[in-house]
Amino acid sequence: MTPTSHQTRTEMLRPDGSPVRVLVVDDETALSELLSMALRYEGWEVRSADDGAGAVRSVRDFRPDAVVLDVMLPDMDGLAVLARLRRELPDVPVLFLTARNRVEDRIAGLTAGGDDYVAKPFSLEEVVARLRGLIRRSGTAAPRSDSLLAVGDLLLDEDSHEVWRGGESIHLTATEFELLRYLMRNPRRVLSKAQILDRVWSYDFGGQANVVELYVSYLRKKIDAGRSPMIHTRRGAGYLIKPGD
């Protein structure tokens, strides 16, 4: 196995803006740790299990977006584990790892419901690339481009001018979008009314603070309504945005 190359790494996110979740199931501790480290470097959230029973428990608790599953486990066959995983998450993509390299073994794994198959020894680059493909095809996550801003489960695409919270599309006017973009480019930072006026409306503070208050109230109705608040007021200081509780 060789170290992964990350020059072209592109972060992938779930619809709610959180990192992709991957479960690694392998009883070889050194291999599991190495693979988990490589996946975490991708920006993904990783949990590991060293047997089939642990894998089933983790799927129930962790709800992964993809599973890396060794065919040979100490307590049960990987194909049996796959069947139990599918009962919990019918559509979760599964990438088999195995020391077996025979064609009939690959066919057995894929026929049982596995989505892809990598034989040991393998390169970490190959595993990451195959997982990316599986996750992308499953539709559970998408690459995060440089144009996408994320704060908690709130996403804003600077190119398409689309906004989502918790995977739900939110329609904003042009001014609302610019105000939200400014807040999201400065998460957890208090921005004064003067700063907001200068950046969003492009003129100096001069008795027009009420327009900021008005548009902040518009945003709150669209972004925070019925949800954990993200846009906060700091009296005498300004406004900030941060992930909801």
XYZ file of C-alpha atoms in Angstrom:
245
model
C 0.000 0.000 0.000
C 1.215 3.467 -0.779
C 0.388 6.828 0.823
C -2.507 8.717 -0.693
C -1.977 11.751 -2.915
C -4.119 14.728 -1.963
C -3.198 17.398 -4.434
C -6.617 17.052 -6.103
C -8.664 16.296 -2.960
C -12.189 17.737 -3.133
C -14.285 17.650 0.008
C -17.585 15.786 -0.108
C -20.537 16.713 2.077
C -23.878 15.226 3.032
C -26.995 17.257 2.122
C -27.053 18.779 5.619
C -23.489 20.062 5.208
C -21.906 17.547 7.571
C -18.960 15.327 6.559
C -19.498 12.045 4.741
C -19.558 9.089 7.158
C -17.618 5.891 6.414
C -17.535 2.688 8.458
C -14.348 0.590 8.178
C -14.734 -3.086 9.160
C -11.479 -5.069 9.372
C -9.877 -7.146 12.124
C -6.347 -6.127 11.109
C -5.791 -3.218 13.487
C -2.848 -1.670 11.637
C -4.663 -1.767 8.312
C -7.886 -0.399 9.805
C -6.045 2.492 11.459
C -4.127 3.346 8.285
C -7.247 3.308 6.153
C -9.222 5.313 8.719
C -6.486 7.935 8.826
C -6.516 8.276 5.026
C -10.297 8.668 4.974
C -10.241 11.260 7.764
C -7.688 13.202 5.742
C -10.355 13.389 3.030
C -12.476 15.300 5.537
C -14.754 12.332 6.191
C -16.031 11.137 9.559
C -14.821 7.579 10.166
C -15.746 4.834 12.594
C -14.176 1.367 12.707
C -15.224 -2.108 13.831
C -13.105 -5.259 14.083
C -15.837 -7.897 13.730
C -19.269 -8.447 12.218
C -21.235 -7.848 15.404
C -19.461 -4.535 15.943
C -20.166 -3.587 12.333
C -23.901 -4.146 12.764
C -23.967 -2.104 15.970
C -22.035 0.715 14.305
C -24.385 0.817 11.327
C -27.342 1.244 13.686
C -25.678 4.034 15.688
C -23.463 5.729 13.101
C -25.672 5.501 9.970
C -22.723 5.568 7.541
C -22.876 6.752 3.946
C -20.529 3.943 2.860
C -18.973 0.809 4.360
C -15.543 -0.722 3.740
C -15.997 -4.394 4.655
C -13.391 -7.138 4.949
C -14.717 -10.470 3.680
C -12.806 -12.477 6.332
C -13.865 -11.528 9.869
C -13.302 -13.459 13.130
C -16.961 -13.982 14.081
C -18.843 -14.283 10.790
C -18.355 -14.250 7.037
C -18.372 -10.837 5.385
C -21.265 -11.867 3.132
C -23.363 -12.650 6.217
C -22.414 -9.269 7.676
C -23.466 -7.606 4.426
C -26.914 -9.202 4.622
C -27.401 -7.827 8.148
C -26.117 -4.376 7.145
C -28.580 -4.278 4.272
C -31.467 -4.879 6.683
C -30.464 -1.710 8.551
C -29.460 0.435 5.549
C -30.731 -1.139 2.310
C -28.985 1.337 -0.001
C -25.650 1.968 1.740
C -22.739 1.387 -0.700
C -20.380 -1.427 0.377
C -16.776 -1.823 -0.781
C -15.381 -5.303 -0.086
C -11.766 -5.798 1.002
C -10.339 -9.283 0.683
C -7.124 -11.247 0.394
C -8.887 -13.454 -2.124
C -8.313 -12.495 -5.726
C -10.133 -15.259 -7.551
C -12.806 -14.262 -10.057
C -15.392 -16.519 -8.402
C -14.822 -14.794 -5.049
C -15.374 -11.392 -6.616
C -18.537 -12.613 -8.317
C -19.817 -14.035 -5.008
C -19.269 -10.724 -3.238
C -20.907 -8.639 -5.926
C -23.788 -11.085 -6.326
C -24.431 -10.915 -2.570
C -24.998 -7.177 -2.875
C -21.546 -5.637 -2.587
C -21.048 -2.575 -4.775
C -17.325 -2.894 -5.450
C -14.369 -5.101 -4.600
C -10.674 -4.389 -3.837
C -8.137 -7.174 -3.328
C -5.303 -6.903 -0.771
C -2.681 -5.577 -1.002
C -4.203 -2.379 -2.343
C -3.258 1.286 -2.573
C -5.045 3.765 -0.342
C -5.580 5.971 -3.393
C -7.580 3.203 -5.028
C -9.809 2.660 -1.996
C -10.492 6.392 -1.620
C -11.204 6.788 -5.342
C -13.605 3.841 -5.379
C -15.394 5.085 -2.276
C -15.782 8.518 -3.844
C -17.366 6.932 -6.894
C -19.732 4.787 -4.820
C -20.819 7.687 -2.611
C -21.321 10.004 -5.571
C -23.381 7.429 -7.466
C -25.502 6.718 -4.390
C -26.576 10.369 -4.322
C -25.979 10.676 -0.572
C -23.230 13.269 -0.970
C -21.739 15.565 -3.545
C -18.312 17.130 -4.064
C -17.879 20.438 -2.358
C -16.489 22.988 -4.764
C -14.684 26.203 -3.968
C -17.930 28.071 -4.657
C -19.791 26.399 -1.795
C -19.962 27.990 1.658
C -21.093 25.839 4.596
C -22.019 26.757 8.160
C -23.553 23.829 10.020
C -26.364 22.436 7.875
C -26.620 25.676 5.870
C -25.094 25.659 2.371
C -24.698 28.520 -0.093
C -23.432 28.129 -3.656
C -21.803 31.376 -4.780
C -21.915 30.334 -8.442
C -25.506 29.150 -8.778
C -26.880 31.448 -6.029
C -28.664 28.469 -4.473
C -29.133 28.053 -0.726
C -30.103 24.966 1.287
C -30.627 24.243 4.952
C -30.845 20.625 6.069
C -31.101 19.658 2.404
C -34.141 21.920 1.859
C -33.870 24.602 -0.829
C -34.435 28.195 0.332
C -35.309 31.014 -2.069
C -33.642 34.367 -1.359
C -33.796 37.742 -3.073
C -30.546 39.155 -4.464
C -30.004 41.392 -1.418
C -30.848 38.626 1.045
C -28.357 36.390 -0.738
C -25.575 38.981 -0.515
C -26.249 39.539 3.178
C -26.211 35.810 3.905
C -23.045 35.340 1.843
C -21.268 38.046 3.855
C -22.331 36.468 7.143
C -21.314 32.965 5.993
C -17.911 34.150 4.815
C -17.346 35.297 8.396
C -18.832 32.546 10.596
C -18.885 33.213 14.363
C -17.593 36.738 13.739
C -19.691 39.694 14.893
C -20.240 42.081 11.982
C -21.359 45.628 12.739
C -24.207 47.341 10.926
C -21.684 49.728 9.388
C -19.621 46.834 8.026
C -22.716 45.168 6.608
C -23.950 48.387 4.994
C -20.578 48.979 3.399
C -20.254 45.411 2.111
C -23.815 44.618 1.062
C -25.193 48.029 0.138
C -21.852 49.626 -0.784
C -22.294 52.892 1.035
C -21.061 54.228 4.340
C -23.066 54.132 7.528
C -25.307 57.190 7.671
C -28.549 56.624 9.505
C -29.576 53.646 7.400
C -29.060 50.982 10.067
C -32.749 50.103 9.929
C -32.298 48.528 6.489
C -29.826 46.056 7.995
C -32.258 45.178 10.774
C -35.018 44.736 8.224
C -33.061 42.352 6.001
C -31.706 40.387 8.952
C -35.328 39.831 9.988
C -36.151 38.661 6.433
C -33.264 36.186 6.540
C -34.267 34.855 9.938
C -37.765 34.104 8.689
C -36.329 32.045 5.837
C -33.234 30.502 7.437
C -34.240 30.026 11.066
C -38.026 29.601 10.961
C -38.936 26.363 12.735
C -35.275 25.461 13.144
C -32.462 25.993 15.615
C -31.434 29.677 15.233
C -28.229 30.418 13.327
C -28.381 34.217 12.968
C -27.744 35.989 16.263
C -27.774 39.612 17.461
C -25.080 41.019 19.729
C -26.653 44.151 21.135
C -24.568 47.232 20.483
C -22.137 45.228 18.347
C -23.868 43.648 15.352
C -24.807 40.237 13.959
C -23.167 36.849 13.524
C -23.965 33.463 12.095
C -22.993 30.118 13.599
C -24.235 26.505 13.417
C -27.520 25.845 15.178
C -27.486 23.963 18.462
